[in-house]
Short mmCIF file of C-alpha atoms in Angstrom, two decimals:
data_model
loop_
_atom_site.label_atom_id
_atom_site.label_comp_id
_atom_site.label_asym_id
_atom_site.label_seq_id
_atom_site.Cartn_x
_atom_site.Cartn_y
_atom_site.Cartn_z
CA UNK Y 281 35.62 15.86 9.80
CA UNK Y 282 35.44 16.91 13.06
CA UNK Y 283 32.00 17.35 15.30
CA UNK Y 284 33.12 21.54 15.39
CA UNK Y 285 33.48 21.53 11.52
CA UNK Y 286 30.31 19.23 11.22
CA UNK Y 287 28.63 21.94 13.35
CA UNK Y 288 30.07 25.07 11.37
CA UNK Y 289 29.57 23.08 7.81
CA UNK Y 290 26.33 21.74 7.09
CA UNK Y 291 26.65 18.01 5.66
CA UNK Y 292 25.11 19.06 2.27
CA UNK Y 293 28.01 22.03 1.88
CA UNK Y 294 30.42 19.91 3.35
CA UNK Y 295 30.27 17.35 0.66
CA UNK Y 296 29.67 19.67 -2.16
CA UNK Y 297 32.87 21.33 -0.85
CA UNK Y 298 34.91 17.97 -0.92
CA UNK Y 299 33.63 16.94 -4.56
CA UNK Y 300 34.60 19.96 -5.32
CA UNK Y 301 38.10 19.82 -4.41
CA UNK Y 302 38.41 16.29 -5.66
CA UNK Y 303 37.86 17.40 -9.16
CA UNK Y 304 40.89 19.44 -8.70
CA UNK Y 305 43.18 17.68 -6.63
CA UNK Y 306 45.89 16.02 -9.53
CA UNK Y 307 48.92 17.82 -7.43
CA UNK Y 308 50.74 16.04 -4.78
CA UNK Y 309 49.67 14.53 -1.49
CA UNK Y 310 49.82 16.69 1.96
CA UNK Y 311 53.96 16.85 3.04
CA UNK Y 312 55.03 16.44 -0.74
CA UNK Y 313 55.08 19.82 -2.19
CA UNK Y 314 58.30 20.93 -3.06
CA UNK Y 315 58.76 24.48 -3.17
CA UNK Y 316 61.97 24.87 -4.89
CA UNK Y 317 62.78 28.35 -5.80
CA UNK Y 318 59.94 29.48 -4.73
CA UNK Y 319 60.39 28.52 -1.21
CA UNK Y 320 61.21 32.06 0.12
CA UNK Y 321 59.15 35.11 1.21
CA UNK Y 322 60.13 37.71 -1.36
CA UNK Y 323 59.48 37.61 -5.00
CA UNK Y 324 61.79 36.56 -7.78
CA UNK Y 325 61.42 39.99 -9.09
CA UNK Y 326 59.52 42.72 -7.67
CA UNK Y 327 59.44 44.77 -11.06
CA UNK Y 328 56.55 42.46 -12.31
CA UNK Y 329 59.50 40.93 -14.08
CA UNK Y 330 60.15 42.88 -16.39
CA UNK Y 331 63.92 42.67 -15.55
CA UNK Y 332 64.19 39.70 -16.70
CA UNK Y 333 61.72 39.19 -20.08
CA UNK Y 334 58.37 39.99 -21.45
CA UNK Y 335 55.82 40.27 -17.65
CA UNK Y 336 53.11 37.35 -17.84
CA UNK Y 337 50.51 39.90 -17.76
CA UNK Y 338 51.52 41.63 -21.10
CA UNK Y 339 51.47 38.32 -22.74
CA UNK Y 340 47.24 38.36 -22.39
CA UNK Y 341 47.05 42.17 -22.96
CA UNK Y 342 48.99 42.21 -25.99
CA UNK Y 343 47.11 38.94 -27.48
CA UNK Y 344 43.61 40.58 -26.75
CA UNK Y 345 44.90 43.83 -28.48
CA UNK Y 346 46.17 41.70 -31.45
CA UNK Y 347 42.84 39.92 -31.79
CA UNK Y 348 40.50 42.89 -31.74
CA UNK Y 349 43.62 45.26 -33.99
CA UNK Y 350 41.13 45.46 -36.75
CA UNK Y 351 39.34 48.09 -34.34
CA UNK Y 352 42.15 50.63 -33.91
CA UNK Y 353 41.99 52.69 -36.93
CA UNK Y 354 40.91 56.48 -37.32
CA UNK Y 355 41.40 58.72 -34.09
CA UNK Y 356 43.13 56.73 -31.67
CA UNK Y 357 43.96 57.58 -28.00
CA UNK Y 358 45.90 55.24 -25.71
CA UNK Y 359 46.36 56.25 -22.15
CA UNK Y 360 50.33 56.81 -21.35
CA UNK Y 361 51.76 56.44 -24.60
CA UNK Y 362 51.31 55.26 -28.12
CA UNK Y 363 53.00 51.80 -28.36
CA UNK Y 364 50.21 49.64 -28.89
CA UNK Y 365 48.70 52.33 -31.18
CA UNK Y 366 51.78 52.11 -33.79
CA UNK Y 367 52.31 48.23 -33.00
CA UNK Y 368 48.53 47.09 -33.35
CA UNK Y 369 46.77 50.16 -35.57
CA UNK Y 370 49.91 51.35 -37.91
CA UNK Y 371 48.86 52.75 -41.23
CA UNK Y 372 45.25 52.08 -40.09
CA UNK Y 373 45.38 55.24 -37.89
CA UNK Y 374 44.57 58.70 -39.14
CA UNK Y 375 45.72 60.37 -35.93
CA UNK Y 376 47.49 59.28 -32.81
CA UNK Y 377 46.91 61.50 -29.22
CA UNK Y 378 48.45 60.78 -25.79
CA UNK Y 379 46.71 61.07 -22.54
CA UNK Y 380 49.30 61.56 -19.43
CA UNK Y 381 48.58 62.68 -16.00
CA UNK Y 382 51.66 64.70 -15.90
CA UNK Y 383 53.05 66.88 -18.33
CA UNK Y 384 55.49 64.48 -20.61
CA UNK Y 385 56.95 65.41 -24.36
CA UNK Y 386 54.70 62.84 -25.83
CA UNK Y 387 51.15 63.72 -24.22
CA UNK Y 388 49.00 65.42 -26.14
CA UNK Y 389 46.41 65.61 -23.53
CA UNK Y 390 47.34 66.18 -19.96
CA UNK Y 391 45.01 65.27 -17.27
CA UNK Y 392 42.93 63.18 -14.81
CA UNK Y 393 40.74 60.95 -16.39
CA UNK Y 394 38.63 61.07 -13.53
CA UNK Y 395 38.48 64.52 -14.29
CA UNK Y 396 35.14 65.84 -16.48
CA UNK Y 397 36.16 67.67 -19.79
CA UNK Y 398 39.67 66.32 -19.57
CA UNK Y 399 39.05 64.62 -22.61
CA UNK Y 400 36.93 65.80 -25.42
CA UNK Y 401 32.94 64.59 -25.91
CA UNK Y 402 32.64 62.29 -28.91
CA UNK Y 403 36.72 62.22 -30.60
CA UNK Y 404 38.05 59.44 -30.66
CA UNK Y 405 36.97 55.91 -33.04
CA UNK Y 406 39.21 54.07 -30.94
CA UNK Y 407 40.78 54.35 -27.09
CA UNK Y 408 43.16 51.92 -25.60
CA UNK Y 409 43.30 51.46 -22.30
CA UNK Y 410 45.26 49.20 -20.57
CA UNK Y 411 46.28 48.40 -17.00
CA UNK Y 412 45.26 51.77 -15.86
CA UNK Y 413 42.25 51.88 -13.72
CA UNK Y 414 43.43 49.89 -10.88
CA UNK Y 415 45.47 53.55 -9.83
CA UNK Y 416 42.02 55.70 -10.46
CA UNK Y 417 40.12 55.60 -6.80
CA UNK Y 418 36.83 56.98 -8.93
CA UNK Y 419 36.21 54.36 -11.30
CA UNK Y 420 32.95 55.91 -12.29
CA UNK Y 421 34.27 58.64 -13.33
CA UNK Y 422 36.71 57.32 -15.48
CA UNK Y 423 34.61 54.90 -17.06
CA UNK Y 424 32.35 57.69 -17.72
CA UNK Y 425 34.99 59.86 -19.33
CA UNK Y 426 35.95 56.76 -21.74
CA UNK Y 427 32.54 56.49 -22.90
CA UNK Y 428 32.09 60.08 -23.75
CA UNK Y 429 34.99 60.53 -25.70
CA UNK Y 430 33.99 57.73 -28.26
CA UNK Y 431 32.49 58.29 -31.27
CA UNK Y 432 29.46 56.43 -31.56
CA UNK Y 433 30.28 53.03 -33.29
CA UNK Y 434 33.73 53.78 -31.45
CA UNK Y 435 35.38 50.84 -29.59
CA UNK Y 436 37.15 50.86 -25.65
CA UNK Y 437 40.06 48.45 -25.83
CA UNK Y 438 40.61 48.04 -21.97
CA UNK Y 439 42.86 46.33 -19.58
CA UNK Y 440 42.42 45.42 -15.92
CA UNK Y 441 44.77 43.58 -13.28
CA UNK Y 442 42.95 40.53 -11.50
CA UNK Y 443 45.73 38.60 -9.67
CA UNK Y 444 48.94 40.64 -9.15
CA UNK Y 445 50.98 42.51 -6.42
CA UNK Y 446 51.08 46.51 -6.00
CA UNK Y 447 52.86 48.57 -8.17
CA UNK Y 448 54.91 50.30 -5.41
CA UNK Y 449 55.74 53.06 -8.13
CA UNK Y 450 52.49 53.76 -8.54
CA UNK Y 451 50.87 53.29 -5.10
CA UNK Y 452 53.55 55.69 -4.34
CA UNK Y 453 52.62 58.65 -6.54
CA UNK Y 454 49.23 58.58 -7.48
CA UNK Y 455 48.08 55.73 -5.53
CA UNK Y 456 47.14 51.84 -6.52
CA UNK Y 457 43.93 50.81 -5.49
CA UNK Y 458 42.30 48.33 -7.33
CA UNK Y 459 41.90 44.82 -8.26
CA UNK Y 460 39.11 43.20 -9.86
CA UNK Y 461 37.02 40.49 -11.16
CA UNK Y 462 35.07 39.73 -14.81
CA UNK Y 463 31.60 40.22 -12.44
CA UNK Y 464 33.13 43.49 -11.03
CA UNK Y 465 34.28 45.16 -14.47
CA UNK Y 466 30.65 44.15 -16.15
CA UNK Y 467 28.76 45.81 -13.29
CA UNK Y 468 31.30 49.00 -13.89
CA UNK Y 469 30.73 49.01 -17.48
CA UNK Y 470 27.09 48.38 -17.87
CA UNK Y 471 26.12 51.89 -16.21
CA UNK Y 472 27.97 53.19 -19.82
CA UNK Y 473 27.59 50.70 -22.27
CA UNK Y 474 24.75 48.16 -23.39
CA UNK Y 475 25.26 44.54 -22.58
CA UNK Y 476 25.36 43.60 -26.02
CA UNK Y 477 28.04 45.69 -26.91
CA UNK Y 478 29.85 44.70 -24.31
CA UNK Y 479 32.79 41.53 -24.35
CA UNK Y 480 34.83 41.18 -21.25
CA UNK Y 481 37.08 38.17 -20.65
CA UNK Y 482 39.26 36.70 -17.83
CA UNK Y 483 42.24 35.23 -18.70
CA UNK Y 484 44.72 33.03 -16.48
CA UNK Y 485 45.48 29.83 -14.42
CA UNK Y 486 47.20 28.97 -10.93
CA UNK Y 487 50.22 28.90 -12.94
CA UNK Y 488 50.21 31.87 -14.54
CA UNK Y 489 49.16 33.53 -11.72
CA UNK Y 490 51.74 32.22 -9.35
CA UNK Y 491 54.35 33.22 -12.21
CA UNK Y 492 53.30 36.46 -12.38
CA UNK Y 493 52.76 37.07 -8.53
CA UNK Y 494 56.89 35.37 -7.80
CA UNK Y 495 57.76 38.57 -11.06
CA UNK Y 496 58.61 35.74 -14.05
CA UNK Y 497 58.80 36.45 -17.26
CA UNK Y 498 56.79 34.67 -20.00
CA UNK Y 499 59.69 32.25 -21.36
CA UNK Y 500 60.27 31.11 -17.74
CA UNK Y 501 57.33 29.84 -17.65
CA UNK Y 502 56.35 25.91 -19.55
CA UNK Y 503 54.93 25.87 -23.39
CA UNK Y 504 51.44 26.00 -23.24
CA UNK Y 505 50.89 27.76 -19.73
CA UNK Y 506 48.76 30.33 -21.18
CA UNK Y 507 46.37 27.74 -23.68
CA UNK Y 508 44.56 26.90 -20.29
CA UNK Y 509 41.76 29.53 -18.62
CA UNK Y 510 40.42 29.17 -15.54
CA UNK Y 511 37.94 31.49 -14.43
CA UNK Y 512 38.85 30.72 -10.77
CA UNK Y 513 42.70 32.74 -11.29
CA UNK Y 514 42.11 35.74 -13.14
CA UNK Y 515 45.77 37.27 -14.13
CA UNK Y 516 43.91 39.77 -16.61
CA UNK Y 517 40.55 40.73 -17.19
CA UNK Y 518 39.85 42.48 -20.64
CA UNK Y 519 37.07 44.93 -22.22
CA UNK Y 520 35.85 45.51 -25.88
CA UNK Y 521 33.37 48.16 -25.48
CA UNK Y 522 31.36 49.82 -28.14
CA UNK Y 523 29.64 53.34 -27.92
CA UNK Y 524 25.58 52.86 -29.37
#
């Protein structure tokens, strides 16, 4: 270490910073990494790769919806369409609604939900939620909208993006402006829900996160990527919220 790091690093953080790393160094040495195809500056896909397979993201959404499925039953609303309603809820659900910003034959409701009294007070036993907040610049307000359309004893089923590049189809029409963190979402969510009904979960690695960052798709990626979390690359963060 040199006397200008020793003088911007105290000793005591210096070291802890070194074990640190040493618990995690098992790649190779300084001047062997190989990029191979990832070598360039532009993505493998820049369609979250969804050109080419099932995006790495949607494998951790659609395992968290799968796990907590016993929860979407009654009066269910999913934000942009119903496909994890009818995959995850099917006979379990006594009515299916639709909430789309724009006007779109499917939508049953049409609106911000940002908005107050876009969506009715106290409806719904169920809402899914996924990968949607990251394009909602008032977070507040949305979170505040998804509480007051649940029942009470009804259950948010919600998606965030941690790790991931822009959705340029987004950012270009009603704007992309989020990413978070497990800390960040639990801070949003407390100001609407009590602790203890609240479970939110990261889920990723460097791996995954790399993957999903260069647009792969799940199957290009090894068996037994997605068995390993580490809180330090969050790909996904997810919500299970219920209404007191």
């Amino acid at each position: 270490m040199s006397r200008r790091e020793r003088w911007i690093f105290p000793r005591r953080v210096s070291r802890a910073v070194r074990d640190q790393a040493s618990r995690f160094r098992r790649g190779p040495s300084v001047g062997e990494v190989s990029y191979g195809s990832f070598g360039g500056t532009a993505p493998i896909s820049r369609v979250f790769g969804v050109d080419r397979g099932v995006p790495v993201d949607r494998y951790y959404i659609e395992r968290f919806l799968s796990a907590n499925s016993a929860f979407i039953k009654g009066v269910v609303l999913e934000v942009g369409d119903a496909t994890y309603t009818r995959r995850y809820g099917a006979e379990s659900v006594e009515r299916s609604e639709i909430l789309h910003l724009s006007d779109s034959e499917n939508a049953t409701i049409v609106g911000d939900l940002a908005s107050s009294g876009t969506l009715p007070a106290e409806a719904f036993d169920c809402v899914i939620c996924t990968q949607t907040l990251q394009f909602i610049f008032d977070l507040n307000a949305a979170i505040d909208s998804l509480a007051a359309a649940l029942r009470p004893g009804g259950v948010l089923l919600a998606t965030v993006p941690g790790i991931s590049q822009v959705s340029r189809y987004d950012m270009e029409r009603w704007g992309d402006y989020w990413r978070f963190t497990n800390l960040a979402i639990e801070r949003l969510f407390e100001s609407q829900f009590r602790a203890s009904d609240l479970e939110i979960r990261s889920h990723g690695n460097v791996l995954t996160a790399l993957g999903f960052l260069q647009g792969l798709a799940v199957s290009e990626l090894p068996p037994g990527s997605f068995l390993v979390e580490d809180p330090d690359y969050q790909v996904v963060v997810t919500v299970r919220a219920v209404r007191a």
